[in-house]
Amino acid sequence: MEPDDPAEALSELRERRLGALELLQAAAGSGLAAYAVWALLLQPGFRRVPLRLQVPYVGASVRQVENVLSLLRGRPGKMVDLGSGDGRISTSCSQVLAAHRCGLRPALGYELNPWLVGLARLYAWRAGCASHVRYLREDLWKLPMLETKLQAELPSGARVVSGRFPLPTWEPAVVLGEGVDRVWAYDVH
């Protein structure tokens, strides 16, 4: 075999059996890669959140965004997404971007994880909406009694829409969707 022939070198590597050391290296490399994903993307969102309140990052489905927008359709005003994640759905359109395109302005997303905020801003830039939507890094768990704060500060007639996680002490006006695509709408009186 000539040292310059990549096809023969690849063929030789394919025929060779992995020893215990190579298997250990592959397992260690896979574990390190999984830890890197956890440490960079998921763990920052759990850092300052009490264990009983930790909610995993689960991206919104296209159907869930459609459900949210159908509950907001025809309503003027601004849209705020609490826990906006990476701002991406398979169609590269977050609830914030979709709300902006439906006329809800300003459209604003809050997220604790700085990596997801960065990704959301990148997707907004790629969609051509970076100057029209904003994503901010905020720790919502530091807000005292979020539901009480919303009730006190929102104007009468405002609508709060919650996806995946309902507000425990409010009675929903409308519930739409099933399973992970379920959304709850609450009207402020």
PDB file of C-alpha atoms in Angstrom:
ATOM      1  CA  MET A   1       0.000   0.000   0.000  1.00  0.00           C
ATOM      2  CA  GLU A   2       1.261   3.439  -0.887  1.00  0.00           C
ATOM      3  CA  PRO A   3       0.945   6.059   1.882  1.00  0.00           C
ATOM      4  CA  ASP A   4      -0.762   8.456  -0.533  1.00  0.00           C
ATOM      5  CA  ASP A   5      -3.698   6.219  -1.413  1.00  0.00           C
ATOM      6  CA  PRO A   6      -6.671   7.325   0.758  1.00  0.00           C
ATOM      7  CA  ALA A   7      -9.023   4.627  -0.573  1.00  0.00           C
ATOM      8  CA  GLU A   8      -6.754   1.819   0.650  1.00  0.00           C
ATOM      9  CA  ALA A   9      -6.207   3.521   4.005  1.00  0.00           C
ATOM     10  CA  LEU A  10      -9.976   3.895   4.491  1.00  0.00           C
ATOM     11  CA  SER A  11     -10.549   0.264   3.500  1.00  0.00           C
ATOM     12  CA  GLU A  12      -7.941  -0.871   6.024  1.00  0.00           C
ATOM     13  CA  LEU A  13      -9.571   1.184   8.788  1.00  0.00           C
ATOM     14  CA  ARG A  14     -12.990  -0.315   8.040  1.00  0.00           C
ATOM     15  CA  GLU A  15     -11.693  -3.870   8.280  1.00  0.00           C
ATOM     16  CA  ARG A  16      -9.853  -3.285  11.543  1.00  0.00           C
ATOM     17  CA  ARG A  17     -11.641  -4.288  14.768  1.00  0.00           C
ATOM     18  CA  LEU A  18     -11.801  -1.766  17.592  1.00  0.00           C
ATOM     19  CA  GLY A  19      -9.937  -2.706  20.728  1.00  0.00           C
ATOM     20  CA  ALA A  20     -10.923  -1.887  24.303  1.00  0.00           C
ATOM     21  CA  LEU A  21      -8.899   1.340  24.283  1.00  0.00           C
ATOM     22  CA  GLU A  22     -10.560   2.602  21.098  1.00  0.00           C
ATOM     23  CA  LEU A  23     -14.024   1.780  22.477  1.00  0.00           C
ATOM     24  CA  LEU A  24     -13.183   3.605  25.702  1.00  0.00           C
ATOM     25  CA  GLN A  25     -12.006   6.626  23.699  1.00  0.00           C
ATOM     26  CA  ALA A  26     -15.200   6.634  21.616  1.00  0.00           C
ATOM     27  CA  ALA A  27     -17.370   6.401  24.736  1.00  0.00           C
ATOM     28  CA  ALA A  28     -15.428   9.173  26.477  1.00  0.00           C
ATOM     29  CA  GLY A  29     -15.661  11.382  23.388  1.00  0.00           C
ATOM     30  CA  SER A  30     -19.421  10.846  23.130  1.00  0.00           C
ATOM     31  CA  GLY A  31     -19.880  11.608  26.820  1.00  0.00           C
ATOM     32  CA  LEU A  32     -17.824  14.774  26.489  1.00  0.00           C
ATOM     33  CA  ALA A  33     -19.887  15.889  23.488  1.00  0.00           C
ATOM     34  CA  ALA A  34     -23.162  15.279  25.390  1.00  0.00           C
ATOM     35  CA  TYR A  35     -21.819  17.221  28.378  1.00  0.00           C
ATOM     36  CA  ALA A  36     -20.780  20.121  26.116  1.00  0.00           C
ATOM     37  CA  VAL A  37     -24.310  20.350  24.688  1.00  0.00           C
ATOM     38  CA  TRP A  38     -25.765  20.283  28.221  1.00  0.00           C
ATOM     39  CA  ALA A  39     -23.307  22.850  29.587  1.00  0.00           C
ATOM     40  CA  LEU A  40     -23.620  25.306  26.696  1.00  0.00           C
ATOM     41  CA  LEU A  41     -27.291  25.103  25.729  1.00  0.00           C
ATOM     42  CA  LEU A  42     -29.386  23.650  28.519  1.00  0.00           C
ATOM     43  CA  GLN A  43     -27.684  24.137  31.870  1.00  0.00           C
ATOM     44  CA  PRO A  44     -27.526  27.976  31.878  1.00  0.00           C
ATOM     45  CA  GLY A  45     -31.317  28.060  31.988  1.00  0.00           C
ATOM     46  CA  PHE A  46     -31.348  25.919  35.150  1.00  0.00           C
ATOM     47  CA  ARG A  47     -28.573  27.724  36.991  1.00  0.00           C
ATOM     48  CA  ARG A  48     -30.563  30.086  39.215  1.00  0.00           C
ATOM     49  CA  VAL A  49     -33.940  28.397  39.145  1.00  0.00           C
ATOM     50  CA  PRO A  50     -35.109  26.529  42.264  1.00  0.00           C
ATOM     51  CA  LEU A  51     -35.240  22.787  41.643  1.00  0.00           C
ATOM     52  CA  ARG A  52     -39.036  22.620  42.147  1.00  0.00           C
ATOM     53  CA  LEU A  53     -39.541  25.262  39.410  1.00  0.00           C
ATOM     54  CA  GLN A  54     -37.135  23.957  36.776  1.00  0.00           C
ATOM     55  CA  VAL A  55     -38.748  23.617  33.389  1.00  0.00           C
ATOM     56  CA  PRO A  56     -36.809  21.987  30.564  1.00  0.00           C
ATOM     57  CA  TYR A  57     -36.306  23.784  27.273  1.00  0.00           C
ATOM     58  CA  VAL A  58     -38.793  22.367  24.797  1.00  0.00           C
ATOM     59  CA  GLY A  59     -39.044  24.236  21.508  1.00  0.00           C
ATOM     60  CA  ALA A  60     -42.499  25.229  20.280  1.00  0.00           C
ATOM     61  CA  SER A  61     -43.972  23.228  17.437  1.00  0.00           C
ATOM     62  CA  VAL A  62     -45.402  24.885  14.351  1.00  0.00           C
ATOM     63  CA  ARG A  63     -48.874  23.771  15.473  1.00  0.00           C
ATOM     64  CA  GLN A  64     -48.417  25.385  18.894  1.00  0.00           C
ATOM     65  CA  VAL A  65     -47.431  28.698  17.280  1.00  0.00           C
ATOM     66  CA  GLU A  66     -50.503  28.474  15.043  1.00  0.00           C
ATOM     67  CA  ASN A  67     -52.665  27.885  18.139  1.00  0.00           C
ATOM     68  CA  VAL A  68     -51.144  30.891  19.942  1.00  0.00           C
ATOM     69  CA  LEU A  69     -51.621  33.160  16.937  1.00  0.00           C
ATOM     70  CA  SER A  70     -55.223  32.021  16.434  1.00  0.00           C
ATOM     71  CA  LEU A  71     -55.967  33.102  20.022  1.00  0.00           C
ATOM     72  CA  LEU A  72     -54.348  36.498  19.374  1.00  0.00           C
ATOM     73  CA  ARG A  73     -55.734  37.074  15.876  1.00  0.00           C
ATOM     74  CA  GLY A  74     -57.476  40.402  15.455  1.00  0.00           C
ATOM     75  CA  ARG A  75     -56.143  41.833  18.717  1.00  0.00           C
ATOM     76  CA  PRO A  76     -53.996  44.961  18.535  1.00  0.00           C
ATOM     77  CA  GLY A  77     -51.056  45.719  20.776  1.00  0.00           C
ATOM     78  CA  LYS A  78     -47.777  44.258  21.766  1.00  0.00           C
ATOM     79  CA  MET A  79     -46.692  40.669  22.208  1.00  0.00           C
ATOM     80  CA  VAL A  80     -44.295  39.442  24.897  1.00  0.00           C
ATOM     81  CA  ASP A  81     -43.054  35.835  24.887  1.00  0.00           C
ATOM     82  CA  LEU A  82     -41.845  34.716  28.321  1.00  0.00           C
ATOM     83  CA  GLY A  83     -39.357  31.900  27.883  1.00  0.00           C
ATOM     84  CA  SER A  84     -38.873  32.432  24.157  1.00  0.00           C
ATOM     85  CA  GLY A  85     -36.129  29.801  23.814  1.00  0.00           C
ATOM     86  CA  ASP A  86     -34.015  29.913  20.689  1.00  0.00           C
ATOM     87  CA  GLY A  87     -36.699  31.681  18.666  1.00  0.00           C
ATOM     88  CA  ARG A  88     -36.658  28.895  16.094  1.00  0.00           C
ATOM     89  CA  ILE A  89     -39.194  26.469  14.783  1.00  0.00           C
ATOM     90  CA  SER A  90     -38.736  24.171  11.820  1.00  0.00           C
ATOM     91  CA  THR A  91     -39.897  27.021   9.571  1.00  0.00           C
ATOM     92  CA  SER A  92     -37.372  29.419  11.194  1.00  0.00           C
ATOM     93  CA  CYS A  93     -40.225  31.372  12.693  1.00  0.00           C
ATOM     94  CA  SER A  94     -40.655  31.891  16.415  1.00  0.00           C
ATOM     95  CA  GLN A  95     -43.790  33.018  18.189  1.00  0.00           C
ATOM     96  CA  VAL A  96     -42.174  36.449  18.456  1.00  0.00           C
ATOM     97  CA  LEU A  97     -41.408  36.615  14.714  1.00  0.00           C
ATOM     98  CA  ALA A  98     -44.810  35.174  13.804  1.00  0.00           C
ATOM     99  CA  ALA A  99     -46.580  37.684  16.070  1.00  0.00           C
ATOM    100  CA  HIS A 100     -44.635  40.540  14.474  1.00  0.00           C
ATOM    101  CA  ARG A 101     -45.651  39.337  11.014  1.00  0.00           C
ATOM    102  CA  CYS A 102     -49.301  39.234  12.175  1.00  0.00           C
ATOM    103  CA  GLY A 103     -49.176  42.875  13.235  1.00  0.00           C
ATOM    104  CA  LEU A 104     -48.531  42.585  16.982  1.00  0.00           C
ATOM    105  CA  ARG A 105     -45.960  45.286  17.672  1.00  0.00           C
ATOM    106  CA  PRO A 106     -43.665  45.552  19.436  1.00  0.00           C
ATOM    107  CA  ALA A 107     -42.814  41.846  19.661  1.00  0.00           C
ATOM    108  CA  LEU A 108     -40.466  40.947  22.489  1.00  0.00           C
ATOM    109  CA  GLY A 109     -39.046  37.666  23.825  1.00  0.00           C
ATOM    110  CA  TYR A 110     -37.520  36.986  27.250  1.00  0.00           C
ATOM    111  CA  GLU A 111     -35.246  34.014  27.898  1.00  0.00           C
ATOM    112  CA  LEU A 112     -32.875  33.091  30.732  1.00  0.00           C
ATOM    113  CA  ASN A 113     -30.407  31.021  28.691  1.00  0.00           C
ATOM    114  CA  PRO A 114     -27.888  33.371  26.994  1.00  0.00           C
ATOM    115  CA  TRP A 115     -27.095  30.834  24.256  1.00  0.00           C
ATOM    116  CA  LEU A 116     -30.761  30.571  23.287  1.00  0.00           C
ATOM    117  CA  VAL A 117     -31.075  34.382  23.263  1.00  0.00           C
ATOM    118  CA  GLY A 118     -28.113  34.530  20.870  1.00  0.00           C
ATOM    119  CA  LEU A 119     -29.675  31.893  18.610  1.00  0.00           C
ATOM    120  CA  ALA A 120     -33.016  33.725  18.642  1.00  0.00           C
ATOM    121  CA  ARG A 121     -31.309  36.954  17.576  1.00  0.00           C
ATOM    122  CA  LEU A 122     -29.498  35.077  14.799  1.00  0.00           C
ATOM    123  CA  TYR A 123     -32.763  33.596  13.502  1.00  0.00           C
ATOM    124  CA  ALA A 124     -34.436  37.031  13.628  1.00  0.00           C
ATOM    125  CA  TRP A 125     -31.542  38.483  11.626  1.00  0.00           C
ATOM    126  CA  ARG A 126     -31.775  35.644   9.079  1.00  0.00           C
ATOM    127  CA  ALA A 127     -35.533  36.263   8.758  1.00  0.00           C
ATOM    128  CA  GLY A 128     -34.907  39.977   8.131  1.00  0.00           C
ATOM    129  CA  CYS A 129     -36.741  41.035  11.294  1.00  0.00           C
ATOM    130  CA  ALA A 130     -33.823  41.824  13.626  1.00  0.00           C
ATOM    131  CA  SER A 131     -34.668  45.528  13.770  1.00  0.00           C
ATOM    132  CA  HIS A 132     -38.353  44.849  14.506  1.00  0.00           C
ATOM    133  CA  VAL A 133     -38.204  42.206  17.271  1.00  0.00           C
ATOM    134  CA  ARG A 134     -36.163  42.015  20.457  1.00  0.00           C
ATOM    135  CA  TYR A 135     -34.924  39.150  22.595  1.00  0.00           C
ATOM    136  CA  LEU A 136     -33.693  39.938  26.098  1.00  0.00           C
ATOM    137  CA  ARG A 137     -31.974  37.801  28.696  1.00  0.00           C
ATOM    138  CA  GLU A 138     -34.051  37.980  31.883  1.00  0.00           C
ATOM    139  CA  ASP A 139     -34.517  35.756  34.903  1.00  0.00           C
ATOM    140  CA  LEU A 140     -38.308  35.541  35.186  1.00  0.00           C
ATOM    141  CA  TRP A 141     -38.027  33.698  38.502  1.00  0.00           C
ATOM    142  CA  LYS A 142     -36.792  36.936  40.045  1.00  0.00           C
ATOM    143  CA  LEU A 143     -40.098  38.596  39.250  1.00  0.00           C
ATOM    144  CA  PRO A 144     -42.203  38.432  42.404  1.00  0.00           C
ATOM    145  CA  MET A 145     -45.401  36.514  41.827  1.00  0.00           C
ATOM    146  CA  LEU A 146     -45.593  36.673  38.030  1.00  0.00           C
ATOM    147  CA  GLU A 147     -49.359  36.129  37.883  1.00  0.00           C
ATOM    148  CA  THR A 148     -50.025  38.911  40.410  1.00  0.00           C
ATOM    149  CA  LYS A 149     -47.675  41.213  38.502  1.00  0.00           C
ATOM    150  CA  LEU A 150     -49.454  40.506  35.207  1.00  0.00           C
ATOM    151  CA  GLN A 151     -52.889  41.091  36.760  1.00  0.00           C
ATOM    152  CA  ALA A 152     -51.767  44.412  38.272  1.00  0.00           C
ATOM    153  CA  GLU A 153     -49.894  45.794  35.261  1.00  0.00           C
ATOM    154  CA  LEU A 154     -51.840  44.610  32.220  1.00  0.00           C
ATOM    155  CA  PRO A 155     -54.673  46.807  30.962  1.00  0.00           C
ATOM    156  CA  SER A 156     -58.240  45.566  30.995  1.00  0.00           C
ATOM    157  CA  GLY A 157     -58.924  43.567  27.841  1.00  0.00           C
ATOM    158  CA  ALA A 158     -55.355  42.264  27.537  1.00  0.00           C
ATOM    159  CA  ARG A 159     -54.969  38.597  26.699  1.00  0.00           C
ATOM    160  CA  VAL A 160     -52.307  36.330  28.190  1.00  0.00           C
ATOM    161  CA  VAL A 161     -51.606  33.174  26.176  1.00  0.00           C
ATOM    162  CA  SER A 162     -49.601  30.375  27.758  1.00  0.00           C
ATOM    163  CA  GLY A 163     -48.168  27.446  25.829  1.00  0.00           C
ATOM    164  CA  ARG A 164     -47.386  24.060  27.438  1.00  0.00           C
ATOM    165  CA  PHE A 165     -47.510  25.395  31.013  1.00  0.00           C
ATOM    166  CA  PRO A 166     -50.798  26.955  32.237  1.00  0.00           C
ATOM    167  CA  LEU A 167     -50.976  29.664  34.878  1.00  0.00           C
ATOM    168  CA  PRO A 168     -51.976  27.689  37.966  1.00  0.00           C
ATOM    169  CA  THR A 169     -54.201  30.255  39.697  1.00  0.00           C
ATOM    170  CA  TRP A 170     -55.993  31.749  36.676  1.00  0.00           C
ATOM    171  CA  GLU A 171     -59.104  30.407  34.990  1.00  0.00           C
ATOM    172  CA  PRO A 172     -58.569  30.132  31.199  1.00  0.00           C
ATOM    173  CA  ALA A 173     -61.067  31.783  28.849  1.00  0.00           C
ATOM    174  CA  VAL A 174     -60.098  29.433  25.998  1.00  0.00           C
ATOM    175  CA  VAL A 175     -58.051  26.221  25.758  1.00  0.00           C
ATOM    176  CA  LEU A 176     -56.908  25.183  22.292  1.00  0.00           C
ATOM    177  CA  GLY A 177     -54.957  22.170  21.037  1.00  0.00           C
ATOM    178  CA  GLU A 178     -53.944  18.821  22.510  1.00  0.00           C
ATOM    179  CA  GLY A 179     -50.841  17.478  24.231  1.00  0.00           C
ATOM    180  CA  VAL A 180     -47.667  19.517  23.739  1.00  0.00           C
ATOM    181  CA  ASP A 181     -49.473  21.834  21.306  1.00  0.00           C
ATOM    182  CA  ARG A 182     -52.052  22.931  23.917  1.00  0.00           C
ATOM    183  CA  VAL A 183     -52.303  26.656  24.700  1.00  0.00           C
ATOM    184  CA  TRP A 184     -54.335  28.530  27.305  1.00  0.00           C
ATOM    185  CA  ALA A 185     -55.770  32.049  26.854  1.00  0.00           C
ATOM    186  CA  TYR A 186     -56.544  34.237  29.845  1.00  0.00           C
ATOM    187  CA  ASP A 187     -58.423  37.541  29.520  1.00  0.00           C
ATOM    188  CA  VAL A 188     -57.545  40.321  31.976  1.00  0.00           C
ATOM    189  CA  HIS A 189     -60.635  42.024  33.442  1.00  0.00           C
TER     190      HIS A 189
END
